[in-house]
Coordinates of C-alpha atoms in Angstrom, one line a residue:
Chain A
A1 CA 12.7 57.8 3.1
Q2 CA 14.2 61.1 4.1
S3 CA 12.1 62.8 6.7
V4 CA 11.8 65.0 9.7
A5 CA 9.7 64.3 12.7
Q6 CA 8.3 66.3 15.6
P7 CA 7.0 63.8 18.1
E8 CA 4.9 66.2 20.2
D9 CA 1.8 67.9 18.8
Q10 CA 1.7 70.3 21.8
V11 CA 4.0 71.4 24.6
N12 CA 2.8 73.3 27.6
V13 CA 5.3 75.2 29.7
A14 CA 4.9 77.6 32.6
E15 CA 6.2 81.1 32.0
G16 CA 9.8 81.4 33.3
N17 CA 10.5 77.7 33.0
P18 CA 12.9 76.3 30.4
L19 CA 11.3 74.9 27.2
T20 CA 12.2 72.2 24.8
V21 CA 10.6 71.4 21.4
K22 CA 11.8 68.1 20.0
C23 CA 12.9 67.3 16.4
T24 CA 14.4 64.2 14.9
Y25 CA 15.5 63.7 11.3
S26 CA 16.4 60.9 8.9
V27 CA 18.4 62.1 5.9
S28 CA 21.3 60.8 3.8
G29 CA 24.5 62.8 4.1
N30 CA 25.1 65.8 6.4
P31 CA 21.9 67.5 7.4
Y32 CA 21.1 71.2 7.1
L33 CA 18.5 71.8 9.8
F34 CA 16.3 74.7 10.5
W35 CA 13.7 75.9 13.0
Y36 CA 10.8 78.3 12.0
V37 CA 8.0 79.8 14.0
Q38 CA 4.5 80.7 12.9
Y39 CA 2.0 83.1 14.6
P40 CA -1.7 82.8 13.7
N41 CA -2.7 83.4 10.1
R42 CA 0.9 84.4 9.2
G43 CA 3.8 83.0 7.2
L44 CA 6.7 81.3 8.9
Q45 CA 9.6 83.2 10.3
F46 CA 13.2 81.8 10.5
L47 CA 14.6 81.2 14.0
L48 CA 17.9 79.4 13.5
K49 CA 19.9 76.9 11.4
Y50 CA 22.6 74.3 11.8
I51 CA 25.0 73.8 8.9
T52 CA 28.2 72.8 10.4
G53 CA 30.4 73.7 13.4
D54 CA 29.3 74.0 17.0
N55 CA 26.5 71.7 17.9
L56 CA 24.8 74.5 19.9
V57 CA 23.2 77.1 17.6
K58 CA 21.9 80.4 18.9
G59 CA 19.0 82.1 17.1
S60 CA 16.4 84.8 17.3
Y61 CA 14.4 85.8 20.4
G62 CA 16.7 83.9 22.8
F63 CA 16.1 80.5 21.2
E64 CA 18.9 77.9 20.7
A65 CA 19.0 74.4 19.3
E66 CA 21.3 71.5 19.9
F67 CA 22.4 69.3 17.1
N68 CA 23.1 65.7 18.2
K69 CA 24.4 63.5 15.3
S70 CA 24.3 60.2 17.2
Q71 CA 20.7 60.7 18.2
T72 CA 19.8 62.4 14.9
S73 CA 18.0 65.2 16.8
F74 CA 17.9 69.0 16.7
H75 CA 15.8 70.1 19.7
L76 CA 14.8 73.7 20.1
K77 CA 15.4 75.2 23.6
K78 CA 15.0 78.4 25.5
P79 CA 16.1 78.9 29.1
S80 CA 13.2 80.9 30.3
A81 CA 9.8 80.9 28.4
L82 CA 7.7 84.0 27.7
V83 CA 4.0 84.0 27.1
S84 CA 4.8 85.7 23.8
D85 CA 6.6 82.5 22.7
S86 CA 3.3 80.8 22.3
A87 CA 3.1 79.8 18.7
L88 CA 3.5 76.9 16.2
Y89 CA 7.1 75.7 15.7
F90 CA 8.4 73.8 12.7
C91 CA 11.6 71.9 12.3
A92 CA 12.9 71.6 8.7
V93 CA 15.7 69.8 6.8
R94 CA 17.2 70.6 3.5
L95 CA 17.5 67.7 1.0
W96 CA 20.2 67.7 -1.6
G97 CA 20.8 65.9 -4.9
R98 CA 18.0 65.2 -7.3
D99 CA 15.5 66.6 -4.9
D100 CA 17.0 70.0 -3.9
K101 CA 14.2 71.0 -1.5
I102 CA 13.2 71.7 2.1
I103 CA 10.8 69.5 4.0
F104 CA 9.1 70.3 7.2
G105 CA 7.9 68.4 10.3
K106 CA 4.2 68.6 11.2
G107 CA 4.7 71.3 13.7
T108 CA 4.5 71.6 17.5
R109 CA 2.1 74.0 19.2
L110 CA 3.8 75.7 22.2
H111 CA 1.6 77.0 24.9
I112 CA 3.3 79.2 27.6
L113 CA 1.1 79.4 30.6
P114 CA 1.1 82.7 32.6
Chain B
D1 CA 11.6 96.6 2.0
G2 CA 12.3 93.3 0.3
G3 CA 9.9 90.5 0.8
I4 CA 7.3 88.2 -0.6
T5 CA 3.7 89.3 -1.4
Q6 CA 0.9 86.8 -1.7
S7 CA -2.5 87.8 -2.9
P8 CA -5.3 87.5 -2.2
K9 CA -5.2 87.0 1.5
Y10 CA -8.6 85.3 1.5
L11 CA -10.3 83.6 -1.4
F12 CA -13.5 81.8 -1.8
R13 CA -14.2 79.4 -4.6
K14 CA -17.1 77.4 -5.9
E15 CA -16.5 73.8 -6.7
G16 CA -15.4 73.3 -10.2
Q17 CA -13.6 76.6 -10.6
N18 CA -10.0 77.2 -11.1
V19 CA -8.3 79.8 -9.0
T20 CA -4.8 81.4 -9.2
L21 CA -2.9 82.5 -6.2
S22 CA -0.2 85.2 -6.8
C23 CA 3.3 85.2 -5.3
E24 CA 5.7 88.0 -6.0
Q25 CA 9.2 88.5 -4.5
N26 CA 11.6 91.4 -4.8
L27 CA 14.5 89.6 -3.0
N28 CA 16.2 88.6 -6.2
H29 CA 15.9 85.0 -5.1
D30 CA 16.4 82.2 -7.6
A31 CA 14.3 79.5 -5.9
M32 CA 10.6 79.7 -5.1
Y33 CA 8.3 77.2 -3.4
W34 CA 4.6 76.6 -2.8
Y35 CA 3.5 74.8 0.4
R36 CA 0.1 73.8 1.6
Q37 CA -0.7 73.9 5.3
D38 CA -3.5 71.9 6.9
P39 CA -4.2 71.5 10.6
G40 CA -2.1 68.7 12.1
Q41 CA -0.3 68.0 8.8
G42 CA 2.4 70.7 8.8
L43 CA 3.6 72.0 5.5
R44 CA 3.5 69.9 2.4
L45 CA 5.4 70.9 -0.7
I46 CA 3.3 71.4 -3.8
Y47 CA 5.7 72.7 -6.4
Y48 CA 9.1 74.4 -6.5
S49 CA 11.3 76.2 -8.9
Q50 CA 15.0 76.6 -8.8
I51 CA 15.3 78.8 -11.8
V52 CA 13.2 80.7 -14.3
N53 CA 11.3 78.6 -16.8
D54 CA 11.8 75.4 -14.8
F55 CA 9.9 73.8 -12.0
Q56 CA 9.5 70.5 -10.3
K57 CA 6.6 68.7 -8.6
G58 CA 6.6 68.4 -4.9
D59 CA 4.9 65.8 -2.8
I60 CA 1.3 66.8 -3.5
A61 CA 1.3 68.3 -7.0
E62 CA -1.9 66.6 -8.3
G63 CA -4.6 69.2 -9.0
Y64 CA -2.2 72.1 -9.0
S65 CA -0.2 73.9 -11.7
V66 CA 2.5 76.6 -11.7
S67 CA 4.5 78.7 -14.1
R68 CA 7.8 80.6 -13.7
E69 CA 8.1 83.0 -16.5
K70 CA 9.8 85.7 -14.5
K71 CA 12.2 85.4 -11.6
E72 CA 10.0 87.5 -9.4
S73 CA 6.8 85.6 -9.9
F74 CA 5.6 82.1 -9.2
P75 CA 1.8 81.9 -9.4
L76 CA -0.1 78.8 -8.3
T77 CA -3.3 77.6 -10.0
V78 CA -5.6 75.4 -8.0
T79 CA -7.6 73.5 -10.6
S80 CA -11.0 71.8 -10.3
A81 CA -9.1 68.5 -10.2
Q82 CA -7.9 69.2 -6.7
K83 CA -10.4 67.3 -4.6
N84 CA -9.9 69.0 -1.3
P85 CA -8.5 72.5 -2.0
T86 CA -9.6 74.3 1.2
A87 CA -6.3 75.1 3.0
F88 CA -3.7 77.8 3.8
Y89 CA -1.2 78.2 1.0
L90 CA 2.3 79.6 1.6
C91 CA 4.8 80.8 -0.9
A92 CA 8.4 81.0 -0.1
S93 CA 11.7 81.8 -1.7
S94 CA 15.4 81.2 -1.1
G95 CA 18.5 82.9 -2.3
G96 CA 20.1 80.3 -4.4
V97 CA 20.4 76.8 -5.6
G98 CA 22.9 74.0 -4.7
R99 CA 24.8 73.8 -1.4
S100 CA 26.0 77.4 -1.4
G101 CA 24.6 79.2 1.7
A102 CA 22.1 76.5 2.8
N103 CA 19.5 79.1 2.1
V104 CA 16.9 80.1 4.6
L105 CA 13.4 80.3 3.3
T106 CA 11.5 83.7 3.4
F107 CA 7.8 83.2 3.5
G108 CA 4.9 85.3 2.4
A109 CA 1.9 85.9 4.7
G110 CA -0.2 83.2 3.1
S111 CA -3.4 82.9 1.2
R112 CA -6.4 81.1 2.7
L113 CA -8.6 79.4 0.1
T114 CA -12.1 78.2 1.0
V115 CA -14.2 76.1 -1.3
L116 CA -17.9 76.7 -0.8

């Protein structure tokens, strides 16, 4: 079955340290991958996407993500975390064909400690 | 400003009642989606529509119904058949169908439904 997984429910990082939020996927064909962020009681906001080209994708708020085809991963990264980065992060993948839809991972709660 | 408007923001329902959540977009997007969010379960797809007058079931469609009579509107009805309807509901849209653009989803602010 096609799926996307976020293996960590929660990630804690000290402010100023680099952060990584993990995502792996299982899809047929070339994946279209996305990261979204959600603040409390709000909808999701788009951060970045990978379609094709460079494996390192840069997005909003200083975030970037690295596409690794051999490991089927698309980890979200930021060199220096801010307290304001604390939120719920979702990885997503677009499915094509009969099921033209977008599916999401379960989300990872990121806590940046002052 | 273009965007997606969901209403109401909060809704309380008695058991056995149907309720309808509104979703309106002025982005001229073809595709619209309804997701349900529960703690620890992420977003699960309820229904989606790629074009007016057509829609498909998602992964958890039982107990829900939708319509897509206009491009701008995609209301979701939570029926009495939905056994556990208390959740946060998110509507989203994207700018096209097929592989063109690998469209990003734009989300509304959500509607929180509580069954009393």
